[in-house]
Each structure stands twice: as structure tokens, then as C-alpha cells.
Short mmCIF file of C-alpha atoms and ligand atoms in Angstrom, two decimals:
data_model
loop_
_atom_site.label_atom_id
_atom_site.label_comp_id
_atom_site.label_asym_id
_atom_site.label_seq_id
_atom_site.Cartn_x
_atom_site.Cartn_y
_atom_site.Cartn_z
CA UNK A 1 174.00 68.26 158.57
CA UNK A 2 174.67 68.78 155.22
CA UNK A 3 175.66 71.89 153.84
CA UNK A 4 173.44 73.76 151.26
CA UNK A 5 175.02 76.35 148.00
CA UNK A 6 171.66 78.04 146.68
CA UNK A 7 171.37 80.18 143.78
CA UNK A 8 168.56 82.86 143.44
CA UNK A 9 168.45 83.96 139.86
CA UNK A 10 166.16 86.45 141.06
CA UNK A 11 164.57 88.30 137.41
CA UNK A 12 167.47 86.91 135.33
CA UNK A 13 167.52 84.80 132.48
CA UNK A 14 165.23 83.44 129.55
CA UNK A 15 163.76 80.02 129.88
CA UNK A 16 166.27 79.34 127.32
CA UNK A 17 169.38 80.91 128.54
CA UNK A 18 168.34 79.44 132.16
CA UNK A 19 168.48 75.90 130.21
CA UNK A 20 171.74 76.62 128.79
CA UNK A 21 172.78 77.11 132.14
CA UNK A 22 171.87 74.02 134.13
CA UNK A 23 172.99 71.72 131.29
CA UNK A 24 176.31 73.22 131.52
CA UNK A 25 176.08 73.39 135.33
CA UNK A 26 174.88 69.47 135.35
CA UNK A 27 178.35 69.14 133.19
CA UNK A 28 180.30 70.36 135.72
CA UNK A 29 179.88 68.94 139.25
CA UNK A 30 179.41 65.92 140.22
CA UNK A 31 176.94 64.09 143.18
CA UNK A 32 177.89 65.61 146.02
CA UNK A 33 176.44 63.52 148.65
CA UNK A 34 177.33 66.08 151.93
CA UNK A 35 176.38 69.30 149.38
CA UNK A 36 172.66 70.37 148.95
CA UNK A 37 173.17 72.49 145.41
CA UNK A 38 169.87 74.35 145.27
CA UNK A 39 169.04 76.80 141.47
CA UNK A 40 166.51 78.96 142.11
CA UNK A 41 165.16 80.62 138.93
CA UNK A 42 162.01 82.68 137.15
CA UNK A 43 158.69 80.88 137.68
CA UNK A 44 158.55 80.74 133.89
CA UNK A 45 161.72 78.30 134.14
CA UNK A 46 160.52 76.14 136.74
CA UNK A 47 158.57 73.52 134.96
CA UNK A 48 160.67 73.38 132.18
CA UNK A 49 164.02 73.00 134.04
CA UNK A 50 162.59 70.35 136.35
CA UNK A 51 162.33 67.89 133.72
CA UNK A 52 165.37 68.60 132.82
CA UNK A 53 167.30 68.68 136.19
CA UNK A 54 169.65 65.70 138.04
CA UNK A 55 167.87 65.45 141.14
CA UNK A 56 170.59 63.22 142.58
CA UNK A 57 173.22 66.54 141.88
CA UNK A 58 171.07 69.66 142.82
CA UNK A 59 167.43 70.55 143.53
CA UNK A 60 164.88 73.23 142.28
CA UNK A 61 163.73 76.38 144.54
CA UNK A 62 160.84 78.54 143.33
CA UNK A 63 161.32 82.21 144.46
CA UNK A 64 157.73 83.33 145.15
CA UNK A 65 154.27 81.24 146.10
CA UNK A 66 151.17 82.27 147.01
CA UNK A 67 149.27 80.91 150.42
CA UNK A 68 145.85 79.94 149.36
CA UNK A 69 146.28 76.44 147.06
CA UNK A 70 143.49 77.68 144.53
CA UNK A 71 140.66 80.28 143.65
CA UNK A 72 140.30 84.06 142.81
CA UNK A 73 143.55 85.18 143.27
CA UNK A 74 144.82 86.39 139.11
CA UNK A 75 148.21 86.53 138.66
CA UNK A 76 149.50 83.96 141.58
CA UNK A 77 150.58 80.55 141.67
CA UNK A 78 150.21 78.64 144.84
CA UNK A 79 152.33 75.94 146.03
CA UNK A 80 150.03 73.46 145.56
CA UNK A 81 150.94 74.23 142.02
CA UNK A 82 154.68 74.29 142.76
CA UNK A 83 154.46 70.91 144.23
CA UNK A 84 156.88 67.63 142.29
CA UNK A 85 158.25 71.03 140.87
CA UNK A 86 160.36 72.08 143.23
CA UNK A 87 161.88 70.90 146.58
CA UNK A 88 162.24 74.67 148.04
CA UNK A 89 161.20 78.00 147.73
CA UNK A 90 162.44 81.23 149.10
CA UNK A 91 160.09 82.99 151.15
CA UNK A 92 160.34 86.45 153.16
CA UNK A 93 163.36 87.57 150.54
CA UNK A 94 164.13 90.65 151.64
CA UNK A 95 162.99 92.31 148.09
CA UNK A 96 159.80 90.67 148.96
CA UNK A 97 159.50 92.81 152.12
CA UNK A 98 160.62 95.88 150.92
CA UNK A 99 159.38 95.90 147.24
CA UNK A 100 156.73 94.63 147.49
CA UNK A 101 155.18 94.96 151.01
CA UNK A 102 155.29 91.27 152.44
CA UNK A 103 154.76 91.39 156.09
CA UNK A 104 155.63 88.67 158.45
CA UNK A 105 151.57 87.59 159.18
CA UNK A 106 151.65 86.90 155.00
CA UNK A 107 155.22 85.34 155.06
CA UNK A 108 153.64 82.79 158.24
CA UNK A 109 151.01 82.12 155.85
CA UNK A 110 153.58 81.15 152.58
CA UNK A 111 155.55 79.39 155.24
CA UNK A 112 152.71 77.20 156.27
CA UNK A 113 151.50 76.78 152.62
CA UNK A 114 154.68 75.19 151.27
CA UNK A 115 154.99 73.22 154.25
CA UNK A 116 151.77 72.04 153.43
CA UNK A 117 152.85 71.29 150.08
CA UNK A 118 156.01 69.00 151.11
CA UNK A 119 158.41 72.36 149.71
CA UNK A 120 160.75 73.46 152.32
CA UNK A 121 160.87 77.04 152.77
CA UNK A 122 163.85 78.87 152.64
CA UNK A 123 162.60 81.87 155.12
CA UNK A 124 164.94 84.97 154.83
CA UNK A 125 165.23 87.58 157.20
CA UNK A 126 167.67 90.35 158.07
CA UNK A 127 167.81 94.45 159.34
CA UNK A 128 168.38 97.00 156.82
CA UNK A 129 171.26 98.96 157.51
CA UNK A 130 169.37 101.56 159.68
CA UNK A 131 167.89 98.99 161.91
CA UNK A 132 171.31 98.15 162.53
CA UNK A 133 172.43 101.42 162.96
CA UNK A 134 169.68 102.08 165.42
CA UNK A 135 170.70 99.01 167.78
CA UNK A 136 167.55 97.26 166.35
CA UNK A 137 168.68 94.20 164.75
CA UNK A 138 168.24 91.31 167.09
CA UNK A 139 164.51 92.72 167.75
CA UNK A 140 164.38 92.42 163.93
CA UNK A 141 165.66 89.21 163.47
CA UNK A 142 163.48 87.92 166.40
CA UNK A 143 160.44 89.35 165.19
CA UNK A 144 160.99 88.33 161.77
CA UNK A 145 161.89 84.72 162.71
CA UNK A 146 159.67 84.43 165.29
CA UNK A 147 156.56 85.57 162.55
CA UNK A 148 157.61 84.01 160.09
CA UNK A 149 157.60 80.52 161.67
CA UNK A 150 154.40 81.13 163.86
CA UNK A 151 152.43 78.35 161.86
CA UNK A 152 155.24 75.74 161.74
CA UNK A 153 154.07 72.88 165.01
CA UNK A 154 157.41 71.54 166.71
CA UNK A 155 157.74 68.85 164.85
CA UNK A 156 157.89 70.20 161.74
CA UNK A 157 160.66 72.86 162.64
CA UNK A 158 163.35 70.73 161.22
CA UNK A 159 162.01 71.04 157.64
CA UNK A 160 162.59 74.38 157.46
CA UNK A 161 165.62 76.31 156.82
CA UNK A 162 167.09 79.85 157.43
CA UNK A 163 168.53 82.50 155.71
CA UNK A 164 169.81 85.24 157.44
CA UNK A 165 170.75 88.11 155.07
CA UNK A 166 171.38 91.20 156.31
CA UNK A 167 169.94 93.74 153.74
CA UNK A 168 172.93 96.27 154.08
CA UNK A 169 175.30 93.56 152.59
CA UNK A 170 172.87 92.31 149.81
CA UNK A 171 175.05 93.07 146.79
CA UNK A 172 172.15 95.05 144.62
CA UNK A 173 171.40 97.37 147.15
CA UNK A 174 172.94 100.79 146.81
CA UNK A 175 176.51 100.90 148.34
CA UNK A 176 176.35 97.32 150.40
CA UNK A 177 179.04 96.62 152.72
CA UNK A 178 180.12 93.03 153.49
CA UNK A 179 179.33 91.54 156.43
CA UNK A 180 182.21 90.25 158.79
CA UNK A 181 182.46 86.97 160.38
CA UNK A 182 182.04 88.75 163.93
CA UNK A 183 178.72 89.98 162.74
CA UNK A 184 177.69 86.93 161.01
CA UNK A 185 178.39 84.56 164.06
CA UNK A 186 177.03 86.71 166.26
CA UNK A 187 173.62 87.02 164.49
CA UNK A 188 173.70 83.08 163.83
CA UNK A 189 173.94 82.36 167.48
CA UNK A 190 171.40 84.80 168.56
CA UNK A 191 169.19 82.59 165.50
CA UNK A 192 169.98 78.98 166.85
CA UNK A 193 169.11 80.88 170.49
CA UNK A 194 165.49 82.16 169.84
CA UNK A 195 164.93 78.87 167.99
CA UNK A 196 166.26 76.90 171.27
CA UNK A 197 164.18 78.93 173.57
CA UNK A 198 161.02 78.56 171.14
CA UNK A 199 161.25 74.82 169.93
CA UNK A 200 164.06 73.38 172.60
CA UNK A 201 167.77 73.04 171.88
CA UNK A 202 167.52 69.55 170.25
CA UNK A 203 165.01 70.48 167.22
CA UNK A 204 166.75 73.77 167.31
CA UNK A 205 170.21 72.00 166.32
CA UNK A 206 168.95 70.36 163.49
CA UNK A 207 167.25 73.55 161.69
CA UNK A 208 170.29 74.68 158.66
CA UNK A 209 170.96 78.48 159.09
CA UNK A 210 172.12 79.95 156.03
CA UNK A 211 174.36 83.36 155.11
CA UNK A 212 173.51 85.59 151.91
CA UNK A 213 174.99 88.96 151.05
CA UNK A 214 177.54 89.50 148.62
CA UNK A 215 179.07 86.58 148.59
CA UNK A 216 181.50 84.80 145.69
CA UNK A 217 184.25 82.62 144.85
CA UNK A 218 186.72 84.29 147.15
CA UNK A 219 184.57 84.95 149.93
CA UNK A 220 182.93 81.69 149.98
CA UNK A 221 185.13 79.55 152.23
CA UNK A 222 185.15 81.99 154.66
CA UNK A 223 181.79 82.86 155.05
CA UNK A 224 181.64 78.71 155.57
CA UNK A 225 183.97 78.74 158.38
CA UNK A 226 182.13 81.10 160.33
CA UNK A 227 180.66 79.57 163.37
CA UNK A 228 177.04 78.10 162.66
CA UNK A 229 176.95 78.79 159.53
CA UNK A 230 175.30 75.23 157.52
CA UNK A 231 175.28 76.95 154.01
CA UNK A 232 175.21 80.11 151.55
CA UNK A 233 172.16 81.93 149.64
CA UNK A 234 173.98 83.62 146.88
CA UNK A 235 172.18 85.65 144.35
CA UNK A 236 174.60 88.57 141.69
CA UNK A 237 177.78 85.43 142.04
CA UNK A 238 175.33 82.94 140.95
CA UNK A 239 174.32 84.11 137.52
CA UNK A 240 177.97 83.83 136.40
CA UNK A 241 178.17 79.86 136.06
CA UNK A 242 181.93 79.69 136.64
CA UNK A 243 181.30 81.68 139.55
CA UNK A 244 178.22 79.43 141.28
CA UNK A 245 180.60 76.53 140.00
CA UNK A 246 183.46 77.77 142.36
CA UNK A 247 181.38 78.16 145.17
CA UNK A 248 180.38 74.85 145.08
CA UNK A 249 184.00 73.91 144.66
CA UNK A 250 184.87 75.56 147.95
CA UNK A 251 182.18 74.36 150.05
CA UNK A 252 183.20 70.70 149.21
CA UNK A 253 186.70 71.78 150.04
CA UNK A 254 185.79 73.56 153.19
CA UNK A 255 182.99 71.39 154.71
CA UNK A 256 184.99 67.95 153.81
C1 PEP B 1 170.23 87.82 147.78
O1 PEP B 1 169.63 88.74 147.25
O2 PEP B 1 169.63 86.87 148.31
C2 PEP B 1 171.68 87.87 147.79
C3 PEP B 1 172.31 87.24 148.74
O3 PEP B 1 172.24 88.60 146.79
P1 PEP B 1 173.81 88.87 146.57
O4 PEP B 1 174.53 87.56 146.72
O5 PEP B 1 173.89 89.42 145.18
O6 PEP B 1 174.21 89.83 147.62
#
């Protein structure tokens, strides 16, 4: 499996700055075959930077998309519309949830609309802190995972990835902790479990599970060595370039 470095730029950057970015990004690294190098910035960006964009070096995640493909809906853009734009897009972010009210029956429904759309989704999910504090979190995580992939038939399973980010160590909010490798594994096995028990073991082994929350350069490799863990989801660390650039240094390092 090969082993995925994603950047969510989250509200960050001008289309021009983001520009500036990925040329001198591009510049940098080279083709990593075994590396899937994934940018994820503003909506604005999108169209823009996918013209200009290696494919063969790193690929293009949107950050939002709406379910229905077209009609009365002002202000969204649906992934039919994403579609030859991007190759991903981040859906059930935790801001998503908790700013702005996405529920897991609406997060199926994005999931099943960029599936439609040839995107793979990127589905986050992850317990605040007091879900965690209240013995909740593997209810949360199953209920989240579990809702979130209720449209997605068998066979499609292994188009989808995971992202399990625990909001607590998300580095904007308020006094985040970082998550240890105990807790990481730990919720990455009880993951690859519910997926085994709801798909069987052998699609279940083929679905990448990433880890987000406060990680960086120094963190990185560590965070890689923890069992089950297929890639990163990295959102303050990537909007410093010599930052995201290191990352993608150590995953090389660590995963070759
Ligand atoms: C995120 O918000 O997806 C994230 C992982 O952020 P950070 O790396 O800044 O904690």
C-alpha cells in the first residue's frame, strides 16, 4: 500500500501565494512512486492549481463538496463540478462537524457523491476530548465510520480512505495535546476491526487509514511507525513549505 502525506491548507493562502507554493513545492521533491503527496487548498485555488500541478509527483484534494451534482443549491459546488479537478476531497473534517453542523447522514451523502464522481474521499473522524474523557470514543469512531460509509457497496470500500483525527490533538483547537502512539494504534486497530467485521478482513486490509493532529517534521516518522498507520493528514505544518517538504522527506525515509 502506498503511503499518503496530505496537506489541508484549510482558509490559507491567495490563489497566488497558493501558486507560489506548489511551483516551489514541484521544485523540490521528486516522483515518489511508493508516496501519495496529496495539497489540499481553497476552492478558489483548485482550478487554477490543477493546470498547473505534476500529477506524476502529487495530486489535488478539494476540502468541501456538496451531494446533489446540480440545481438550487447557491453558494455550493458539487463534485460533479470537482471532477478532472481533483483526485480527493476531505469530507467529515472535523471543523465541518463542529463549525458548521455536518452530521454523519450528510457526510454518507458527500461520501457517496464523490464516489460517484471518481474523487476518493478522504472521510475524517475522531472524539473531541470530552468524548474521550467520558469513555466514549470507540462508540464515536464507530458511529462516525460506520455513517459515514453507509452508501459505499463492498466493492467500492477500497477507494476510500481514512482519517482518524482525534479533535483534542488537532493543533488549532484551544490547548491540543498530542496524541501518543498507544492511543493512535489502539484507535487504528479498533478502525481496520469495524471495517473487517462490516466489509470482511480482505477489503478491510486494503482501505489506507490515515493519522492527523499536530503533526510536523519531528513528529512525522514516528507517527509513521505506529502500527497501521498507511499515511498523515497534516494541516498548521503544511502551510510552512519547508515544513510539508520535510515530512515528505521522512515518510520516504521511514516507509522505504
Ligand atoms: C487537521 O485539521 O486536519 C489537522 C490535522 O491539523 P493540524 O495538523 O494543524 O493539527
Amino acid at each position: 500500500m502506498k503511503t499518503y502525506i496530505v496537506g489541508n491548507w484549510k482558509l490559507n493562502f491567495t490563489v497566488g501565494e497558493a501558486s507560489i507554493y506548489l511551483h516551489k513545492l514541484l521544485k523540490k521533491i521528486p516522483n515518489y512512486r511508493d508516496l501519495e503527496v496529496v495539497i489540499s487548498p481553497s476552492l478558489i485555488a483548485l482550478q487554477s492549481l490543477s493546470l498547473q500541478i505534476d500529477r506524476h509527483k502529487m495530486k489535488l484534494a478539494a476540502q468541501n463538496g456538496f451531494y446533489r451534482d446540480y440545481g438550487a443549491f447557491t453558494g455550493e459546488v458539487s463534485f460533479s463540478q470537482l471532477r478532472g479537478i481533483v483526485d480527493y476531497c476531505i469530507i467529515g473534517h472535523s471543523e465541518r462537524r463542529h463549525i458548521f453542523g455536518e452530521d454523519d447522514k450528510m457526510i454518507q451523502k458527500k461520501v457517496a457523491a464523490a464516489m460517484r464522481n471518481k474523487i476518493t474521499p478522504i472521510l475524517c473522524i475522531g472524539e473531541t476530548e470530552s468524548e474521550r474523557a467520558f469513555g466514549e470514543t470507540a462508540d464515536v469512531i464507530r458511529d462516525q465510520l460506520i455513517g459515514g460509509l453507509s452508501e459505499v457497496a463492498d466493492d467500492e470500500l477500497e477507494k476510500v480512505i481514512i482519517a482518524y483525527e482525534p479533535v483534542w490533538a488537532i493543533s488549532s483547537t484551544k490547548a491540543a495535546k498530542l496524541a501518543s502512539p498507544d492511543e493512535i494504534a489502539e484507535a487504528m486497530a479498533l478502525i481496520r476491526k469495524i471495517l473487517a467485521e462490516t466489509y470482511g478482513e480482505k477489503i478491510a486490509e486494503k482501505v489506507p487509514i490515515l493519522f492527523g493532529g499536530s503533526v510536523n517534521p519531528s513528529n512525522a516518522g514516528g507517527y509513521l511507525t505506529v502500527p497501521g498507520v498507511n499515511g498523515l493528514l497534516i494541516g498548521g505544518s503544511s502551510l510552512i513549505l519547508s515544513e510539508f517538504a520535510d515530512i515528505i522527506e521522512v515518510a520516504k525515509r521511514v516507509k522505504s
